[in-house]
Coordinates of C-alpha atoms in Angstrom, one line a residue:
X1 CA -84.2 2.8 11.7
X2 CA -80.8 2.5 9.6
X3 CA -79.7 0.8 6.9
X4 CA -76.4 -0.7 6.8
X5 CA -76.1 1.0 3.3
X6 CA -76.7 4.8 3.8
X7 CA -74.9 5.2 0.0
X8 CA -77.8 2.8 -1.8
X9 CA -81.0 4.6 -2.6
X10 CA -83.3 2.4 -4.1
X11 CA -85.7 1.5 -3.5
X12 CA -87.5 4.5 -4.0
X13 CA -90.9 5.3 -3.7
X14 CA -91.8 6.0 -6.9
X15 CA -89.6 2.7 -7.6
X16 CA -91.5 0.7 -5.4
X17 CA -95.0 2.4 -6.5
X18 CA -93.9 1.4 -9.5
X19 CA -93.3 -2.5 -8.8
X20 CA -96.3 -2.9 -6.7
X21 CA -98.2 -1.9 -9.9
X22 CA -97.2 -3.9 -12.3
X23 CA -97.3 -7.0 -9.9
X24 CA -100.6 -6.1 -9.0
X25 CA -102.0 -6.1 -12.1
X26 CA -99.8 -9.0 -13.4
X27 CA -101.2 -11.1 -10.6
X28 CA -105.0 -9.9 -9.7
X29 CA -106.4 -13.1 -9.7
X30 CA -103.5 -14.5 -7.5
X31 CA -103.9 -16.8 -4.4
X32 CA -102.8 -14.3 -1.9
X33 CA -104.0 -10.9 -0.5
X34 CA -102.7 -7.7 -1.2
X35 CA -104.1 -5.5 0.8
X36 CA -104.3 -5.3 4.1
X37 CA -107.6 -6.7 5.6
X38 CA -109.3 -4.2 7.7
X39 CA -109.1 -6.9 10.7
X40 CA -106.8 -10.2 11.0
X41 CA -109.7 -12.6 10.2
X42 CA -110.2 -15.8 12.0
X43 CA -107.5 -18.6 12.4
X44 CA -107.6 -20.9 8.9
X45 CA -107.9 -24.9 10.2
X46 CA -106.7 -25.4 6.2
X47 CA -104.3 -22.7 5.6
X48 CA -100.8 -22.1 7.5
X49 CA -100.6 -18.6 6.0
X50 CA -97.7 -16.2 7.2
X51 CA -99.5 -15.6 10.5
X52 CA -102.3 -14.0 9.9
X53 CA -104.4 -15.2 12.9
X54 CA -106.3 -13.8 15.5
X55 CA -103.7 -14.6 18.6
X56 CA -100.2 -13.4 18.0
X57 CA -99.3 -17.2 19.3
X58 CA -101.1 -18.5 17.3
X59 CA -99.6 -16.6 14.5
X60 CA -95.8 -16.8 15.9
X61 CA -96.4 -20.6 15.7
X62 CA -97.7 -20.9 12.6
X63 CA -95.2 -19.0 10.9
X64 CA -92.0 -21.2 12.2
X65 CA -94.2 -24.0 10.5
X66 CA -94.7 -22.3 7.4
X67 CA -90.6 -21.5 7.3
X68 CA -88.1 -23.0 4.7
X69 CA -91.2 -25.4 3.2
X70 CA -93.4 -24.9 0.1
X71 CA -96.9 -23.4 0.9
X72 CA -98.4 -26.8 0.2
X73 CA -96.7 -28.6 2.4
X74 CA -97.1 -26.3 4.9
X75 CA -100.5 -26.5 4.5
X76 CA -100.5 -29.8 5.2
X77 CA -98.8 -29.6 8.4
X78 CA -101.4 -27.2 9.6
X79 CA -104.1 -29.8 8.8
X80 CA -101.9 -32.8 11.0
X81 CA -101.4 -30.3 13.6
X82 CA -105.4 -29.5 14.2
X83 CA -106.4 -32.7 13.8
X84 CA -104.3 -34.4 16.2
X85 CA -104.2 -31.6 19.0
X86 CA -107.4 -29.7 18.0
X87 CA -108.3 -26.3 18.6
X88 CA -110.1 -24.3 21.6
X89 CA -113.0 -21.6 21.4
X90 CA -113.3 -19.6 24.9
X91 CA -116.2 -17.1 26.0
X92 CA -116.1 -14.8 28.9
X93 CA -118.7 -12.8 30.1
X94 CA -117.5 -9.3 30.9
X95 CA -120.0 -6.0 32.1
X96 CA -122.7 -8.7 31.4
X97 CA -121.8 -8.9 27.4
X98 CA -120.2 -12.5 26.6
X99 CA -117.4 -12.5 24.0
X100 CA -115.1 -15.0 22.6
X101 CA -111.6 -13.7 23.0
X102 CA -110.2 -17.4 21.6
X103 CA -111.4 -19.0 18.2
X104 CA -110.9 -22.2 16.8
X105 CA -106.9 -21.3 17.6
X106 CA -104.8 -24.2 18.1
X107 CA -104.8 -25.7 21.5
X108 CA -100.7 -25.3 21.9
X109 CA -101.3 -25.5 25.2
X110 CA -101.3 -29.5 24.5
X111 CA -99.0 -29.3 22.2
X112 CA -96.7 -28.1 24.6
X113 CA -97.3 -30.9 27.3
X114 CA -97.4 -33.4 24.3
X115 CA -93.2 -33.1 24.0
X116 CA -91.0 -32.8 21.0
X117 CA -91.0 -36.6 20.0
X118 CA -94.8 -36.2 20.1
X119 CA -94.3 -33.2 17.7
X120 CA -92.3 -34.3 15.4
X121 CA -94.0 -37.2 14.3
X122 CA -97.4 -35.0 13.4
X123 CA -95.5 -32.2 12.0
X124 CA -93.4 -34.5 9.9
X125 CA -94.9 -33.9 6.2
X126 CA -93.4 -29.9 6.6
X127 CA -89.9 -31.4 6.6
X128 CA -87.3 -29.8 9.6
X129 CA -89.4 -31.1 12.0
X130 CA -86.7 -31.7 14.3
X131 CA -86.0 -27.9 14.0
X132 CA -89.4 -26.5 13.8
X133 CA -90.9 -28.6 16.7
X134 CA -87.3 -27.2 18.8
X135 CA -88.2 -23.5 18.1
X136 CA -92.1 -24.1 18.9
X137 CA -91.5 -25.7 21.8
X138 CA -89.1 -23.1 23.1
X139 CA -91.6 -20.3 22.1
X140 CA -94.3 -22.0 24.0
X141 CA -92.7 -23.1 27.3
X142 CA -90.7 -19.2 26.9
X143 CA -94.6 -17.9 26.8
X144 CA -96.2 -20.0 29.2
X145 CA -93.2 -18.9 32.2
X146 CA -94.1 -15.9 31.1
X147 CA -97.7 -16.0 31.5
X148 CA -97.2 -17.2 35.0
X149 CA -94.7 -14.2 36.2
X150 CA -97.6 -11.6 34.4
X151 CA -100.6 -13.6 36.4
X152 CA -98.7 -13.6 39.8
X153 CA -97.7 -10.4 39.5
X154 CA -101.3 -8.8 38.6
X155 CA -102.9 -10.7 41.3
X156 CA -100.2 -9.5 44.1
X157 CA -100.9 -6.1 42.8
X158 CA -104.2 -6.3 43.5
X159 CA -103.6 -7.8 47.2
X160 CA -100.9 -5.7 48.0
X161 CA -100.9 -2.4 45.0
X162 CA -96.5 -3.8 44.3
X163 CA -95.7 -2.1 41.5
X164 CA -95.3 -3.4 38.3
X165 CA -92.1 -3.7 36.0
X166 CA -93.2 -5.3 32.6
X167 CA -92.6 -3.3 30.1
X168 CA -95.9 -1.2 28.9
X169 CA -97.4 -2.3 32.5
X170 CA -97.9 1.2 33.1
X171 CA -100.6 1.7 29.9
X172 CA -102.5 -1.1 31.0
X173 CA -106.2 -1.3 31.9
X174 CA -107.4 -4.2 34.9
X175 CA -109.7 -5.1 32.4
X176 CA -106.4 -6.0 30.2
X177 CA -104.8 -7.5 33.0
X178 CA -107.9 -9.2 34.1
X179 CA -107.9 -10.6 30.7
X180 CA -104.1 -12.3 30.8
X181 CA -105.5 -13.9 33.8
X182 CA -108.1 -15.4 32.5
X183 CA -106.3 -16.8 29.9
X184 CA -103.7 -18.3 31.6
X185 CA -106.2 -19.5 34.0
X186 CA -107.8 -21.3 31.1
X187 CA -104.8 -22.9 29.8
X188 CA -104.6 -20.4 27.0
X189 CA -100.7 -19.6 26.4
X190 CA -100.6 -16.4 25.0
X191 CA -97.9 -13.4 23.9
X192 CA -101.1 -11.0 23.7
X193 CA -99.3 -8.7 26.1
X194 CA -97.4 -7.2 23.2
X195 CA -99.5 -5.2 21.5
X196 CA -99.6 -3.3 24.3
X197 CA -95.8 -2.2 23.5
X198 CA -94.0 0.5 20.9
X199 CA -93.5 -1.8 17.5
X200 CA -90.0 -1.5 18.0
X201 CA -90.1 -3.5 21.5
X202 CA -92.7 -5.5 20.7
X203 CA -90.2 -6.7 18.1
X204 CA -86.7 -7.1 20.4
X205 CA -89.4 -9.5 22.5
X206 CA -89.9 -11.3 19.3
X207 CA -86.5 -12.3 18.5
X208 CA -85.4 -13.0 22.1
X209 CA -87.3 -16.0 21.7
X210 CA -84.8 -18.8 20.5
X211 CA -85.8 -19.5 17.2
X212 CA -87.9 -16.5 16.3
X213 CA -85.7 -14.5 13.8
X214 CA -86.1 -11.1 12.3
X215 CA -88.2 -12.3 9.3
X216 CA -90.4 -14.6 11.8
X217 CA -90.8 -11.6 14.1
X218 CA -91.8 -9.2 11.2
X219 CA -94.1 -11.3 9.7
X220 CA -95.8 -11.5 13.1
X221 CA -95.7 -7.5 13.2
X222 CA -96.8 -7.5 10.2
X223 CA -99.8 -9.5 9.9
X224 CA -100.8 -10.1 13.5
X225 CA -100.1 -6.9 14.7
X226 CA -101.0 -5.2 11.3
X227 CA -98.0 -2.9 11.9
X228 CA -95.8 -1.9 8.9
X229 CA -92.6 -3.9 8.2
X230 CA -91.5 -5.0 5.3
X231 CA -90.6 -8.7 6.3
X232 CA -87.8 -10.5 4.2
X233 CA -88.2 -13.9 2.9
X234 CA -86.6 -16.2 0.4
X235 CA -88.8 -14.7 -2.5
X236 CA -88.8 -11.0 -1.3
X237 CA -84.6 -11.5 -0.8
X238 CA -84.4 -12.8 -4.4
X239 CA -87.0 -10.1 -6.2
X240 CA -85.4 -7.4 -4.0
X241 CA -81.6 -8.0 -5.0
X242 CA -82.2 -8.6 -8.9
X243 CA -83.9 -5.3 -8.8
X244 CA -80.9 -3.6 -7.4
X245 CA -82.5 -3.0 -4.1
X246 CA -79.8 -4.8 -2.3
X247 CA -75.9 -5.0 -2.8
X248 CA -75.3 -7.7 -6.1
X249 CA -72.9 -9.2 -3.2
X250 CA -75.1 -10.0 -0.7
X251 CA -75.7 -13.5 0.5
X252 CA -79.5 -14.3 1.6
X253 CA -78.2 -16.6 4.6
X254 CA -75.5 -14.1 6.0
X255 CA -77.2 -10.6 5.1
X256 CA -81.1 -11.0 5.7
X257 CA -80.5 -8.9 8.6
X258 CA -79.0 -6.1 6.6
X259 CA -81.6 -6.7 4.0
X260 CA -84.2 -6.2 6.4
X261 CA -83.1 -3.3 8.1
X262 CA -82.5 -1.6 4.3
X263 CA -86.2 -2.6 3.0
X264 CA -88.2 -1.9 6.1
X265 CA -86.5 1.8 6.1
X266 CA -86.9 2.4 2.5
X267 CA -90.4 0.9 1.7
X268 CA -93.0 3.2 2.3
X269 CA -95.8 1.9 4.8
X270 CA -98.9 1.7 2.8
X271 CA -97.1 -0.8 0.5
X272 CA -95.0 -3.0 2.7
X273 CA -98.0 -5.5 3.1
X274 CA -98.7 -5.8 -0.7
X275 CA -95.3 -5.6 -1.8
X276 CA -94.3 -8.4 0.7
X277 CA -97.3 -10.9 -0.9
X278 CA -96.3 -9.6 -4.3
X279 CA -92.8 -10.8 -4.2
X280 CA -94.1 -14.1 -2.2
X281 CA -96.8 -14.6 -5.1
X282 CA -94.5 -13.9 -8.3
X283 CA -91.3 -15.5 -7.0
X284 CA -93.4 -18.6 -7.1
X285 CA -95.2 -18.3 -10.0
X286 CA -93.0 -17.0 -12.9
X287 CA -90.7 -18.8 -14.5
X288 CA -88.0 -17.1 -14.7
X289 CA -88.0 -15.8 -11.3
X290 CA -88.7 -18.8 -9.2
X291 CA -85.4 -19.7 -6.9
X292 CA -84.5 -22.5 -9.4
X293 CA -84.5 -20.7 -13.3
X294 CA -82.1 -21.4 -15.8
X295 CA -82.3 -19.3 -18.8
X296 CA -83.3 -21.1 -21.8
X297 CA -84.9 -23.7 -21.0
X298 CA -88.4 -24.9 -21.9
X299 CA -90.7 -23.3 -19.4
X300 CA -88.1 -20.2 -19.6
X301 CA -88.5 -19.6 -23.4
X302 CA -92.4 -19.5 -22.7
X303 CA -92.4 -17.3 -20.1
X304 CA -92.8 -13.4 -20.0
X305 CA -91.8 -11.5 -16.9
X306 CA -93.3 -8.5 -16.6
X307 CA -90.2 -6.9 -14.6
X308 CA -88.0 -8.3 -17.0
X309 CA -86.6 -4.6 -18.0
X310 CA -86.3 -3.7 -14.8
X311 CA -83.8 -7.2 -13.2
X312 CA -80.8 -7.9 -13.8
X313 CA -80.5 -11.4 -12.7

């Protein structure tokens, strides 16, 4: 990658080694993880989370709920959601050994069918539902056409050996494409097709989707995928720019882009994961870094920042 600011070198490593550190320690008994599990672990029917599910759907989904809303609230969204459409398990017995590709995920399948009116009223409590259910929809009816072309296209290649021209169609096993049939044959919408690609291209098919941006896709990279990038939210943006990572002139809503493309290059691997939760987990929790701070006022004045010598807010 490049960054849009060749001239800027923090962060550094050592910088960021050294931020990591004192964030880690400063929040060890914090509510999120920050260190990459050894495996995504099952789909949470409590927790939205930043995608961290089993089915990069799944995932993609649940992190345009989680957007522009506080965790709680997102929370509770994900609670409506599997209550009122509920969630599928699927086994399939293959070489005589049954597994279960599909686990408690959400059925979006029927959330799909169910319409935008239908999911606006139960994602409601989230707040820009009218938004949210838009860019889910999209995603899932994008998917599901998909799907279809994939499916017809590995069945006429086993009828009549056509080539294929998906991209990473080549590196594909029939038990792989056996698989994506059997899903979609199951009502199962599914983007698992992508982890069969290059990071890079499995992130340009991300953000192709209308209303997947970069921070969406990278999240899904990220934590489905468990590929390195550093994605860029609201807190990361703030922590990142009053720690002179970022140009003191740039605007979250016009430069997240930039930011992105700067942070994912200049991060090192092993800590874009923890430094992405760290950011997420102390912009929420310190006082005087939190979106809305106002130096000297109550809650300021009894707050200690453990970065404090190293931002200049």
């Amino acid at each position: 990658g490049e960054t849009p600011w060749p001239e800027l070198a923090a962060p550094s490593a050592e910088q960021c080694e050294q931020v990591y550190n004192i964030l880690r320690f400063q929040h060890a008994d914090g509510h999120l993880r920050f260190e990459r599990p050894p495996k995504v672990p099952p789909p949470s029917l409590e927790v939205a989370g930043c995608g961290e599910t089993q089915l990069l759907v799944d995932g993609l989904c649940r992190t345009v709920l989680s957007g522009a809303t506080s965790m709680k609230n997102a929370d509770k969204t994900i609670r409506d959601v599997v209550e009122f459409y509920g969630t599928i398990t699927k086994s399939i017995e293959i070489d005589g050994q049954v597994i279960t590709p599909v686990t408690n995920c959400i059925d979006w399948d029927k959330v799909r069918l169910g319409g935008a009116e239908q999911l606006k009223a139960v994602i409601r409590s989230g707040g820009l539902q009218a938004t949210s259910s838009k860019a889910i929809l999209n995603i899932l009816e994008t998917t599901q056409n998909t799907n279809a072309n994939r499916t017809a296209a590995f069945r006429q290649q086993k009828l009549a050996k056509t080539p294929l021209k998906f991209p990473g169609s080549d590196a594909l096993t029939q038990a792989q494409k056996d698989m994506e049939i059997w899903m979609f044959d199951n009502k199962i919408i599914s983007l698992e097709h992508l982890r069969a690609l290059p990071t890079e291209t499995a992130m340009n098919e991300l953000v192709q989707l209308k209303g997947v941006g970069i921070k969406t896709a990278a999240c899904v990279i990220l934590f489905c995928l468990q590929e390195p990038c550093f994605a860029v939210d609201t807190h990361c943006f703030r922590m990142a720019k009053w720690l002179g990572w970022l140009p003191n002139n740039l605007h979250e809503n016009s430069g997240r882009e930039k930011a992105f493309a700067h942070l994912d290059l200049r991060i090192p691997d092993h800590l874009k994961y923890g430094l992405h939760q760290l950011f997420i987990e102390h912009g929420q929790s310190c006082h005087r870094c939190k979106a809305i701070t106002k130096p000297g006022n109550k809650d300021w004045e009894a707050s200690i920042c453990p970065l404090e010598h190293l931002l200049n807010r």
